[in-house]
Every structure is written in structure tokens, then in C-alpha cells.
Amino acid sequence: MLNSIRKTDLALAAALMGATAGVFWPVFLWIAGETLAHEQLRQSLALMFFAAVYVAFDRWHSLRPAFEISNVNLAFLAFSFLLAVGSIAVPNPYTVLVALALALFSLGRIVFGARALPVLLPFVVTFGAFVAFIVLFPVLDWPLRALAGTYAGDLLARAGFATTLTVHGAPEPLLLMSVDGRLFEVAAECNGFGLMSTATLLALLLTVSRRMPLWWKIAGVLLAVAVGFVFNILRIIGIVLAAPYFPDHYDIMHETVGLAALFAGLATVWFLVGGGSREDGVRNHFSAED
């Protein structure tokens, strides 16, 4: 396949990828730093990585390199560069993130051709959502902690446990939950952001890549957020109830319950949103052409 591609197109595509990496290098470093700093974001990135590997192996024949150096693709890429430069004049994270998503979309079209759009688009959209989550994480951390602690505490109280929720300390406050005299911290990893963001990314991958009504795509994403929130509440309750039985192995129990909630939540999203049960838009798109 590569033998049939002109060397000039190959060289130009490589130059465009290098230019894109240079323009957005500070953004890539920021994304890497924020992702490594937060476990919730690492979970979401891991999901995207494994999904990308799966699609690459499953639909590799649909992603043959094409190197389409067309005016349309170059215009998309040039516009993404202009947006990136504009974000310097008017600093804000949103413009440069839109520019990055557009740049990746353009490079995908250049390398694999417009025909591969149904395969590439879900990952561009999902990556854009992932980067948006990085921006939103510090804003939503405390409100989500408060919601998670309140709902978990209410459910435990309804089950007969003596439960109180209090805030201690400043300027870095701690949200503490007392359950029958046992004290638990509702920490950042308990805010549910990881579960909700990962569930949402999975829903985006499913809905964008499949043929289904627009209302179901929107409902599926909203449903994934709700599923992530619910399973995080169940995660907190599970940890609180299991803690008395594992006094010497609390950390192992904590991680085990967390992973169980994560995979159970993702399985629920897969089942509810339509994994394997609805018509696969990507597969149908290519089946008529292959």
C-alpha cells in the first residue's frame, strides 16, 4: 500500500504531523501532567487506549494509510492552527482544546482519508470529551464530593446506621463521614468523577460509532453519567460496610471495591446504551464498500 503512495505526499504528511506536534506540544504536556496527577483521569485514558487498540485490530483494513493531502484537509488543519494562535491572544483553555480536537481530526483525514471518518470520529469526539474533563475536574471535585457524601450518608441512615457528614479544616477542607462511630474521609477519589467520566467516554464511543436516533445518543450519554454517579454511591457504601471486616487490609479492600464498581458500571453502560445489541454503524458503513 505504501509503495503506491507518492513520496511527496508521505513527506508532506510527516511534515504536517511534525508541525502539529510543535504547535500543540505545550498542550500535550499539560494533558499528560494532569492525567498522571489524577487517578480518575488515568482510568478514563486507559479506557480510551484499550478501545483504540480494539478498533485498530478489528477495523485495520478500513484504516489503510491514504495520505490525502487535499485542500479541505489542509484547510481544517490551518484553521486549527489559527485557533491555537488565537488562544494566545485571548487565553482560555477551551479554544485551544477545540483547536487540538480539530487538528487531530484533520490529521486523521490526511493519514487515513475521508473514508475512514466513521472509525476516526468516535475517537476524536471522545478525546475531546476527555480533555474537557481535565478542565472540569478541579471545578467539579468538591461539589461532586458533597453530593456523593450526602447521598451515600442518606442511604446508610435509611438503612439504620448512625451517619453524620461534616466539613473540617481550611483552606483545604476535609469532608468526613461518621458511620456508627467510624470515621471516613470522602476524598477526591470518592467524588465519582472517574466513574462518571469513564462511563461517559464509553457511551460516546458507542453512540457516535453506531447508527441510532439522535435522541438515543443524547439519552445514552446522560444515562452513562447517571450510572457512573449511582455506582460511585454504591462504591462508597460498599467500602463503609466492608471496612469493619478488613481492619488490617483496608487499602486492598478499598481498591477491590473501587475496581468492582468501575467494571460493573461500565458493563451496565455497555448493556443499556447498546453494546452489541444495536446496528454497528461503522461496520455497516464499510461492509458496502469492502
PDB file of N, CA and C in Angstrom, residues 44-84:
ATOM      1  N   SER A  44      -9.906   6.910  32.767  1.00  0.00           N
ATOM      2  CA  SER A  44     -10.558   7.295  31.512  1.00  0.00           C
ATOM      3  C   SER A  44      -9.610   7.128  30.339  1.00  0.00           C
ATOM      4  N   LEU A  45      -8.347   7.525  30.527  1.00  0.00           N
ATOM      5  CA  LEU A  45      -7.371   7.387  29.453  1.00  0.00           C
ATOM      6  C   LEU A  45      -7.115   5.927  29.130  1.00  0.00           C
ATOM      7  N   ALA A  46      -7.077   5.082  30.158  1.00  0.00           N
ATOM      8  CA  ALA A  46      -6.867   3.653  29.928  1.00  0.00           C
ATOM      9  C   ALA A  46      -8.001   3.068  29.095  1.00  0.00           C
ATOM     10  N   LEU A  47      -9.236   3.488  29.380  1.00  0.00           N
ATOM     11  CA  LEU A  47     -10.372   3.008  28.586  1.00  0.00           C
ATOM     12  C   LEU A  47     -10.204   3.409  27.120  1.00  0.00           C
ATOM     13  N   MET A  48      -9.837   4.662  26.882  1.00  0.00           N
ATOM     14  CA  MET A  48      -9.655   5.124  25.510  1.00  0.00           C
ATOM     15  C   MET A  48      -8.552   4.344  24.807  1.00  0.00           C
ATOM     16  N   PHE A  49      -7.480   4.051  25.515  1.00  0.00           N
ATOM     17  CA  PHE A  49      -6.361   3.322  24.915  1.00  0.00           C
ATOM     18  C   PHE A  49      -6.785   1.922  24.491  1.00  0.00           C
ATOM     19  N   PHE A  50      -7.452   1.189  25.390  1.00  0.00           N
ATOM     20  CA  PHE A  50      -7.859  -0.177  25.058  1.00  0.00           C
ATOM     21  C   PHE A  50      -8.920  -0.190  23.961  1.00  0.00           C
ATOM     22  N   ALA A  51      -9.806   0.814  23.964  1.00  0.00           N
ATOM     23  CA  ALA A  51     -10.809   0.907  22.898  1.00  0.00           C
ATOM     24  C   ALA A  51     -10.137   1.176  21.557  1.00  0.00           C
ATOM     25  N   ALA A  52      -9.122   2.049  21.565  1.00  0.00           N
ATOM     26  CA  ALA A  52      -8.412   2.358  20.333  1.00  0.00           C
ATOM     27  C   ALA A  52      -7.681   1.133  19.795  1.00  0.00           C
ATOM     28  N   VAL A  53      -7.056   0.364  20.687  1.00  0.00           N
ATOM     29  CA  VAL A  53      -6.363  -0.857  20.270  1.00  0.00           C
ATOM     30  C   VAL A  53      -7.355  -1.855  19.682  1.00  0.00           C
ATOM     31  N   TYR A  54      -8.508  -1.983  20.317  1.00  0.00           N
ATOM     32  CA  TYR A  54      -9.524  -2.913  19.826  1.00  0.00           C
ATOM     33  C   TYR A  54      -9.974  -2.535  18.419  1.00  0.00           C
ATOM     34  N   VAL A  55     -10.286  -1.256  18.230  1.00  0.00           N
ATOM     35  CA  VAL A  55     -10.752  -0.812  16.912  1.00  0.00           C
ATOM     36  C   VAL A  55      -9.650  -0.955  15.876  1.00  0.00           C
ATOM     37  N   ALA A  56      -8.407  -0.652  16.268  1.00  0.00           N
ATOM     38  CA  ALA A  56      -7.297  -0.762  15.328  1.00  0.00           C
ATOM     39  C   ALA A  56      -7.164  -2.184  14.800  1.00  0.00           C
ATOM     40  N   PHE A  57      -7.310  -3.170  15.679  1.00  0.00           N
ATOM     41  CA  PHE A  57      -7.207  -4.560  15.243  1.00  0.00           C
ATOM     42  C   PHE A  57      -8.464  -5.012  14.509  1.00  0.00           C
ATOM     43  N   ASP A  58      -9.619  -4.548  14.984  1.00  0.00           N
ATOM     44  CA  ASP A  58     -10.882  -5.006  14.418  1.00  0.00           C
ATOM     45  C   ASP A  58     -11.147  -4.400  13.048  1.00  0.00           C
ATOM     46  N   ARG A  59     -10.741  -3.143  12.841  1.00  0.00           N
ATOM     47  CA  ARG A  59     -11.069  -2.435  11.593  1.00  0.00           C
ATOM     48  C   ARG A  59      -9.814  -1.946  10.883  1.00  0.00           C
ATOM     49  N   TRP A  60      -8.704  -2.665  11.052  1.00  0.00           N
ATOM     50  CA  TRP A  60      -7.460  -2.179  10.481  1.00  0.00           C
ATOM     51  C   TRP A  60      -7.528  -2.060   8.961  1.00  0.00           C
ATOM     52  N   HIS A  61      -8.259  -2.979   8.303  1.00  0.00           N
ATOM     53  CA  HIS A  61      -8.350  -2.909   6.843  1.00  0.00           C
ATOM     54  C   HIS A  61      -9.088  -1.648   6.393  1.00  0.00           C
ATOM     55  N   SER A  62      -9.871  -1.041   7.294  1.00  0.00           N
ATOM     56  CA  SER A  62     -10.566   0.195   6.961  1.00  0.00           C
ATOM     57  C   SER A  62      -9.716   1.423   7.260  1.00  0.00           C
ATOM     58  N   LEU A  63      -8.551   1.204   7.878  1.00  0.00           N
ATOM     59  CA  LEU A  63      -7.683   2.319   8.235  1.00  0.00           C
ATOM     60  C   LEU A  63      -6.362   2.265   7.474  1.00  0.00           C
ATOM     61  N   ARG A  64      -6.434   1.800   6.255  1.00  0.00           N
ATOM     62  CA  ARG A  64      -5.217   1.764   5.442  1.00  0.00           C
ATOM     63  C   ARG A  64      -4.737   3.189   5.180  1.00  0.00           C
ATOM     64  N   PRO A  65      -3.431   3.441   5.290  1.00  0.00           N
ATOM     65  CA  PRO A  65      -2.923   4.793   5.032  1.00  0.00           C
ATOM     66  C   PRO A  65      -3.279   5.257   3.621  1.00  0.00           C
ATOM     67  N   ALA A  66      -3.759   6.477   3.506  1.00  0.00           N
ATOM     68  CA  ALA A  66      -4.154   7.030   2.211  1.00  0.00           C
ATOM     69  C   ALA A  66      -3.378   8.299   1.889  1.00  0.00           C
ATOM     70  N   PHE A  67      -3.018   9.071   2.922  1.00  0.00           N
ATOM     71  CA  PHE A  67      -2.290  10.335   2.774  1.00  0.00           C
ATOM     72  C   PHE A  67      -2.963  11.244   1.744  1.00  0.00           C
ATOM     73  N   GLU A  68      -4.179  11.667   2.104  1.00  0.00           N
ATOM     74  CA  GLU A  68      -4.947  12.567   1.247  1.00  0.00           C
ATOM     75  C   GLU A  68      -4.585  14.013   1.592  1.00  0.00           C
ATOM     76  N   ILE A  69      -3.709  14.594   0.803  1.00  0.00           N
ATOM     77  CA  ILE A  69      -3.300  15.988   1.014  1.00  0.00           C
ATOM     78  C   ILE A  69      -4.225  16.869   0.178  1.00  0.00           C
ATOM     79  N   SER A  70      -5.469  16.969   0.623  1.00  0.00           N
ATOM     80  CA  SER A  70      -6.465  17.735  -0.123  1.00  0.00           C
ATOM     81  C   SER A  70      -6.603  19.139   0.446  1.00  0.00           C
ATOM     82  N   ASN A  71      -7.215  20.030  -0.342  1.00  0.00           N
ATOM     83  CA  ASN A  71      -7.428  21.404   0.122  1.00  0.00           C
ATOM     84  C   ASN A  71      -8.329  21.440   1.348  1.00  0.00           C
ATOM     85  N   VAL A  72      -9.329  20.554   1.377  1.00  0.00           N
ATOM     86  CA  VAL A  72     -10.251  20.522   2.521  1.00  0.00           C
ATOM     87  C   VAL A  72      -9.506  20.135   3.797  1.00  0.00           C
ATOM     88  N   ASN A  73      -8.699  19.086   3.721  1.00  0.00           N
ATOM     89  CA  ASN A  73      -7.966  18.635   4.902  1.00  0.00           C
ATOM     90  C   ASN A  73      -6.957  19.681   5.356  1.00  0.00           C
ATOM     91  N   LEU A  74      -6.277  20.310   4.406  1.00  0.00           N
ATOM     92  CA  LEU A  74      -5.317  21.359   4.761  1.00  0.00           C
ATOM     93  C   LEU A  74      -6.021  22.562   5.374  1.00  0.00           C
ATOM     94  N   ALA A  75      -7.223  22.871   4.885  1.00  0.00           N
ATOM     95  CA  ALA A  75      -7.977  24.000   5.439  1.00  0.00           C
ATOM     96  C   ALA A  75      -8.375  23.719   6.889  1.00  0.00           C
ATOM     97  N   PHE A  76      -8.818  22.483   7.158  1.00  0.00           N
ATOM     98  CA  PHE A  76      -9.152  22.108   8.530  1.00  0.00           C
ATOM     99  C   PHE A  76      -7.939  22.282   9.450  1.00  0.00           C
ATOM    100  N   LEU A  77      -6.794  21.796   8.996  1.00  0.00           N
ATOM    101  CA  LEU A  77      -5.586  21.862   9.814  1.00  0.00           C
ATOM    102  C   LEU A  77      -5.140  23.303  10.012  1.00  0.00           C
ATOM    103  N   ALA A  78      -5.193  24.098   8.951  1.00  0.00           N
ATOM    104  CA  ALA A  78      -4.796  25.503   9.060  1.00  0.00           C
ATOM    105  C   ALA A  78      -5.703  26.252  10.041  1.00  0.00           C
ATOM    106  N   PHE A  79      -7.001  25.944   9.989  1.00  0.00           N
ATOM    107  CA  PHE A  79      -7.935  26.607  10.897  1.00  0.00           C
ATOM    108  C   PHE A  79      -7.645  26.229  12.345  1.00  0.00           C
ATOM    109  N   SER A  80      -7.250  24.973  12.567  1.00  0.00           N
ATOM    110  CA  SER A  80      -6.916  24.555  13.934  1.00  0.00           C
ATOM    111  C   SER A  80      -5.685  25.319  14.435  1.00  0.00           C
ATOM    112  N   PHE A  81      -4.706  25.569  13.551  1.00  0.00           N
ATOM    113  CA  PHE A  81      -3.536  26.345  13.932  1.00  0.00           C
ATOM    114  C   PHE A  81      -3.928  27.782  14.275  1.00  0.00           C
ATOM    115  N   LEU A  82      -4.835  28.360  13.486  1.00  0.00           N
ATOM    116  CA  LEU A  82      -5.288  29.733  13.744  1.00  0.00           C
ATOM    117  C   LEU A  82      -5.993  29.824  15.097  1.00  0.00           C
ATOM    118  N   LEU A  83      -6.807  28.813  15.401  1.00  0.00           N
ATOM    119  CA  LEU A  83      -7.471  28.799  16.708  1.00  0.00           C
ATOM    120  C   LEU A  83      -6.450  28.719  17.836  1.00  0.00           C
ATOM    121  N   ALA A  84      -5.416  27.894  17.651  1.00  0.00           N
ATOM    122  CA  ALA A  84      -4.387  27.760  18.678  1.00  0.00           C
ATOM    123  C   ALA A  84      -3.661  29.077  18.901  1.00  0.00           C
TER     124      ALA A  84
END
